[in-house]
Amino acid sequence: RKEVEQDPGPFNVPEGATVAFNCTYSNSASQSFFWYRQDCRKEPKLLMSVYSSGNEDGRFTAQLNRASQYISLLIRDSKLSDSATYLCVVNGFYNTDKLIFGTGTRLQVFP
Amino acid sequence: DAGITQSPRHKVTETGTPVTLRCHQTENHRYMYWYRQDPGHGLRLIHYSYGVKDTDKGEVSDGYSVSRSKTEDFLLTLESATSSQTSVYFCAISGTGGRVTGELFFGEGSRLTVL
């Protein structure tokens, strides 16, 4: 089983739609969780951290369910510019110096 | 943007040849990382450094070595390149400068093709 698993997609949605991505992680001792965004042929960049109580940043909402070892990202009112791959990231299991990346979920927003 | 550059950005080489990728940062950050990214595998950690001459292995370190003789430079070497090392290589620095708390700043990547 992979340490961090994501549905690869692609998710094809129209502008204005709401879309949700899920991610599961295998180690219950993981403490820190993040979503990164990666545009095609570009480097990944931090989108947002994920907090236990859930957190929001504009149109983006992140949720964490520790009991189910599950992380989600909700994007409301999708824009064409949201088209990218979204990476679920968890801190290293035995050493907080390392981050473990999921394979990513690709989102394509069409007009 | 964080001052992190990688060179070369693109390289094509033949099996068995040595290859060195360079990562240079202007942030004076202590922690630096080398990842590779492949379809179906995502980003995987190769090696990382927590200071000058202090390095440690990641999950896919076989066939790779690193060196850090100066804070600003972190070199990744493939002693004898193989086709399985065809990949996109990303260097990263921790956002805090110290132990990563979640934010990594990545270079633009080095695309390596081994024929």
CSV table of C-alpha atoms in Angstrom, one decimal:
chain,number,residue,atom,x,y,z
A,1,ARG,CA,0.0,0.0,0.0
A,2,LYS,CA,1.4,3.4,-0.9
A,3,GLU,CA,2.0,5.8,2.0
A,4,VAL,CA,-0.1,8.5,0.5
A,5,GLU,CA,-2.7,7.7,-2.0
A,6,GLN,CA,-4.7,9.9,-4.4
A,7,ASP,CA,-7.1,9.4,-7.2
A,8,PRO,CA,-5.1,10.4,-10.3
A,9,GLY,CA,-8.0,11.8,-12.2
A,10,PRO,CA,-8.3,13.7,-14.4
A,11,PHE,CA,-11.2,15.6,-13.1
A,12,ASN,CA,-12.8,17.5,-15.9
A,13,VAL,CA,-15.1,20.2,-14.6
A,14,PRO,CA,-16.8,23.3,-16.1
A,15,GLU,CA,-16.0,26.8,-14.8
A,16,GLY,CA,-17.9,27.6,-11.7
A,17,ALA,CA,-18.2,24.0,-10.6
A,18,THR,CA,-17.3,22.7,-7.1
A,19,VAL,CA,-14.8,19.8,-7.1
A,20,ALA,CA,-13.4,17.8,-4.3
A,21,PHE,CA,-10.2,15.7,-4.1
A,22,ASN,CA,-9.5,13.0,-1.5
A,23,CYS,CA,-6.3,11.6,-0.2
A,24,THR,CA,-5.5,8.8,2.3
A,25,TYR,CA,-2.4,8.2,4.3
A,26,SER,CA,-1.2,5.0,5.9
A,27,ASN,CA,0.7,6.1,9.0
A,28,SER,CA,-1.6,7.2,11.9
A,29,ALA,CA,1.4,8.9,13.5
A,30,SER,CA,1.7,11.5,10.8
A,31,GLN,CA,1.3,15.0,12.2
A,32,SER,CA,1.4,17.5,9.4
A,33,PHE,CA,-0.6,17.6,6.2
A,34,PHE,CA,-0.5,19.9,3.1
A,35,TRP,CA,-1.8,20.4,-0.4
A,36,TYR,CA,0.6,21.5,-3.1
A,37,ARG,CA,-0.2,22.6,-6.6
A,38,GLN,CA,1.8,21.8,-9.6
A,39,ASP,CA,1.2,23.3,-13.0
A,40,CYS,CA,2.2,21.4,-16.1
A,41,ARG,CA,6.0,21.1,-16.5
A,42,LYS,CA,6.5,23.4,-13.5
A,43,GLU,CA,7.7,22.9,-9.9
A,44,PRO,CA,5.3,22.2,-7.1
A,45,LYS,CA,4.2,25.0,-4.8
A,46,LEU,CA,2.5,25.0,-1.5
A,47,LEU,CA,-1.2,25.7,-1.8
A,48,MET,CA,-2.2,25.4,1.8
A,49,SER,CA,-1.7,23.5,5.1
A,50,VAL,CA,-4.4,21.3,6.5
A,51,TYR,CA,-5.4,21.7,10.1
A,52,SER,CA,-7.4,19.4,12.3
A,53,SER,CA,-10.3,21.8,12.6
A,54,GLY,CA,-10.4,22.3,8.8
A,55,ASN,CA,-9.3,25.5,7.2
A,56,GLU,CA,-10.3,27.8,4.3
A,57,ASP,CA,-8.4,30.0,2.0
A,58,GLY,CA,-10.7,31.9,-0.4
A,59,ARG,CA,-12.3,29.3,-2.6
A,60,PHE,CA,-10.2,26.5,-1.2
A,61,THR,CA,-11.2,24.4,1.8
A,62,ALA,CA,-9.1,21.7,3.4
A,63,GLN,CA,-10.3,19.0,5.8
A,64,LEU,CA,-8.6,16.4,7.9
A,65,ASN,CA,-10.1,13.3,9.3
A,66,ARG,CA,-7.5,11.6,11.6
A,67,ALA,CA,-9.8,8.7,12.5
A,68,SER,CA,-10.1,7.7,8.8
A,69,GLN,CA,-6.6,9.0,7.9
A,70,TYR,CA,-8.2,11.0,5.1
A,71,ILE,CA,-7.5,14.5,3.8
A,72,SER,CA,-9.7,16.5,1.4
A,73,LEU,CA,-9.5,19.6,-0.7
A,74,LEU,CA,-12.6,21.4,-1.9
A,75,ILE,CA,-12.5,24.0,-4.7
A,76,ARG,CA,-15.5,26.2,-5.1
A,77,ASP,CA,-16.4,28.3,-8.2
A,78,SER,CA,-13.6,26.7,-10.3
A,79,LYS,CA,-11.6,28.9,-12.6
A,80,LEU,CA,-9.7,28.1,-15.7
A,81,SER,CA,-6.5,29.0,-13.8
A,82,ASP,CA,-7.2,26.2,-11.3
A,83,SER,CA,-6.3,23.6,-13.9
A,84,ALA,CA,-3.2,21.9,-12.4
A,85,THR,CA,-2.2,18.8,-10.5
A,86,TYR,CA,-2.9,18.8,-6.8
A,87,LEU,CA,-0.5,16.9,-4.6
A,88,CYS,CA,-1.4,15.6,-1.1
A,89,VAL,CA,1.6,15.8,1.2
A,90,VAL,CA,2.3,14.3,4.6
A,91,ASN,CA,5.2,14.7,6.9
A,92,GLY,CA,7.7,11.9,7.1
A,93,PHE,CA,6.8,9.0,9.4
A,94,TYR,CA,9.9,8.6,11.3
A,95,ASN,CA,11.6,11.9,10.7
A,96,THR,CA,10.0,15.3,10.4
A,97,ASP,CA,12.8,16.4,8.1
A,98,LYS,CA,11.0,14.7,5.2
A,99,LEU,CA,7.7,15.1,3.4
A,100,ILE,CA,6.0,12.3,1.5
A,101,PHE,CA,4.2,13.3,-1.6
A,102,GLY,CA,1.2,11.7,-3.2
A,103,THR,CA,1.2,11.1,-7.0
A,104,GLY,CA,-1.3,13.9,-7.5
A,105,THR,CA,-4.8,14.5,-8.8
A,106,ARG,CA,-5.1,16.3,-12.1
A,107,LEU,CA,-7.8,18.9,-12.5
A,108,GLN,CA,-8.9,20.4,-15.9
A,109,VAL,CA,-11.4,23.2,-15.8
A,110,PHE,CA,-13.1,23.9,-19.1
A,111,PRO,CA,-15.0,27.0,-20.3
B,1,ASP,CA,10.3,33.7,-5.1
B,2,ALA,CA,12.9,31.7,-3.2
B,3,GLY,CA,16.4,32.1,-4.8
B,4,ILE,CA,16.9,28.5,-5.9
B,5,THR,CA,18.3,27.5,-9.3
B,6,GLN,CA,19.2,24.2,-10.9
B,7,SER,CA,21.6,23.4,-13.6
B,8,PRO,CA,21.5,22.0,-16.2
B,9,ARG,CA,17.8,22.4,-16.9
B,10,HIS,CA,17.9,19.7,-19.6
B,11,LYS,CA,20.4,17.0,-20.3
B,12,VAL,CA,20.6,14.0,-22.5
B,13,THR,CA,23.3,11.5,-21.8
B,14,GLU,CA,24.2,7.9,-22.5
B,15,THR,CA,24.1,4.9,-20.2
B,16,GLY,CA,27.2,4.5,-18.1
B,17,THR,CA,28.2,8.1,-18.2
B,18,PRO,CA,28.5,10.2,-15.0
B,19,VAL,CA,26.1,13.1,-14.5
B,20,THR,CA,26.1,15.9,-11.9
B,21,LEU,CA,23.2,18.1,-11.3
B,22,ARG,CA,23.7,21.3,-9.3
B,23,CYS,CA,21.4,23.1,-7.0
B,24,HIS,CA,22.2,26.6,-5.9
B,25,GLN,CA,20.4,28.7,-3.3
B,26,THR,CA,20.8,32.3,-2.2
B,27,GLU,CA,18.7,32.0,1.0
B,28,ASN,CA,21.4,30.6,3.3
B,29,HIS,CA,19.0,27.8,4.3
B,30,ARG,CA,20.4,24.9,6.1
B,31,TYR,CA,18.2,22.1,4.7
B,32,MET,CA,18.3,21.1,1.1
B,33,TYR,CA,16.6,18.2,-0.8
B,34,TRP,CA,16.8,16.3,-4.0
B,35,TYR,CA,13.7,14.7,-5.4
B,36,ARG,CA,12.9,12.8,-8.5
B,37,GLN,CA,9.4,12.9,-10.2
B,38,ASP,CA,8.1,10.1,-12.4
B,39,PRO,CA,4.7,9.3,-13.7
B,40,GLY,CA,2.8,7.0,-11.3
B,41,HIS,CA,5.3,7.6,-8.5
B,42,GLY,CA,5.0,11.3,-7.7
B,43,LEU,CA,7.9,13.0,-6.0
B,44,ARG,CA,10.4,10.7,-4.2
B,45,LEU,CA,13.2,11.8,-1.9
B,46,ILE,CA,16.7,10.9,-3.1
B,47,HIS,CA,18.9,12.5,-0.6
B,48,TYR,CA,18.8,15.5,1.7
B,49,SER,CA,21.3,17.7,3.6
B,50,TYR,CA,20.9,19.4,6.9
B,51,GLY,CA,24.2,21.3,6.8
B,52,VAL,CA,27.6,21.6,5.1
B,53,LYS,CA,28.9,18.0,4.8
B,54,ASP,CA,25.8,16.6,6.5
B,55,THR,CA,23.7,14.5,4.3
B,56,ASP,CA,21.3,11.6,4.6
B,57,LYS,CA,19.5,9.1,2.3
B,58,GLY,CA,16.0,9.3,1.2
B,59,GLU,CA,13.8,6.5,-0.1
B,60,VAL,CA,15.4,6.1,-3.5
B,61,SER,CA,19.1,6.8,-2.9
B,62,ASP,CA,20.6,3.8,-4.7
B,63,GLY,CA,22.7,4.9,-7.7
B,64,TYR,CA,23.0,8.5,-6.4
B,65,SER,CA,25.5,10.4,-4.3
B,66,VAL,CA,25.4,13.9,-3.0
B,67,SER,CA,27.8,16.5,-1.7
B,68,ARG,CA,27.5,19.8,0.1
B,69,SER,CA,30.8,21.6,0.6
B,70,LYS,CA,29.1,25.1,0.8
B,71,THR,CA,25.8,26.1,2.3
B,72,GLU,CA,24.6,27.4,-1.1
B,73,ASP,CA,25.4,24.4,-3.3
B,74,PHE,CA,24.0,20.9,-3.2
B,75,LEU,CA,25.2,18.5,-5.9
B,76,LEU,CA,23.6,15.3,-7.0
B,77,THR,CA,25.7,12.8,-8.9
B,78,LEU,CA,24.8,9.8,-10.9
B,79,GLU,CA,28.1,7.9,-11.0
B,80,SER,CA,27.0,5.7,-13.9
B,81,ALA,CA,23.7,6.8,-15.4
B,82,THR,CA,21.1,4.1,-16.2
B,83,SER,CA,17.9,4.4,-18.3
B,84,SER,CA,15.9,4.0,-15.1
B,85,GLN,CA,17.3,7.3,-13.9
B,86,THR,CA,15.6,9.1,-16.7
B,87,SER,CA,13.4,11.5,-14.7
B,88,VAL,CA,12.7,15.1,-13.7
B,89,TYR,CA,14.9,16.1,-10.7
B,90,PHE,CA,13.8,18.8,-8.3
B,91,CYS,CA,15.9,20.5,-5.7
B,92,ALA,CA,14.2,22.1,-2.8
B,93,ILE,CA,14.9,24.1,0.3
B,94,SER,CA,12.9,24.2,3.5
B,95,GLY,CA,10.8,27.3,3.8
B,96,THR,CA,11.9,27.9,7.4
B,97,GLY,CA,15.6,27.4,6.7
B,98,GLY,CA,15.7,24.7,9.3
B,99,ARG,CA,13.7,21.5,9.6
B,100,VAL,CA,10.9,21.4,7.1
B,101,THR,CA,7.6,22.3,8.7
B,102,GLY,CA,5.6,21.9,5.5
B,103,GLU,CA,6.7,24.4,3.0
B,104,LEU,CA,9.4,23.5,0.5
B,105,PHE,CA,10.5,25.8,-2.2
B,106,PHE,CA,11.5,24.0,-5.3
B,107,GLY,CA,13.8,24.8,-8.2
B,108,GLU,CA,12.4,24.7,-11.7
B,109,GLY,CA,13.6,21.1,-12.2
B,110,SER,CA,16.3,19.4,-14.3
B,111,ARG,CA,15.0,17.0,-17.0
B,112,LEU,CA,17.4,14.2,-17.5
B,113,THR,CA,17.2,11.6,-20.3
B,114,VAL,CA,19.5,8.6,-20.2
B,115,LEU,CA,19.7,6.8,-23.6
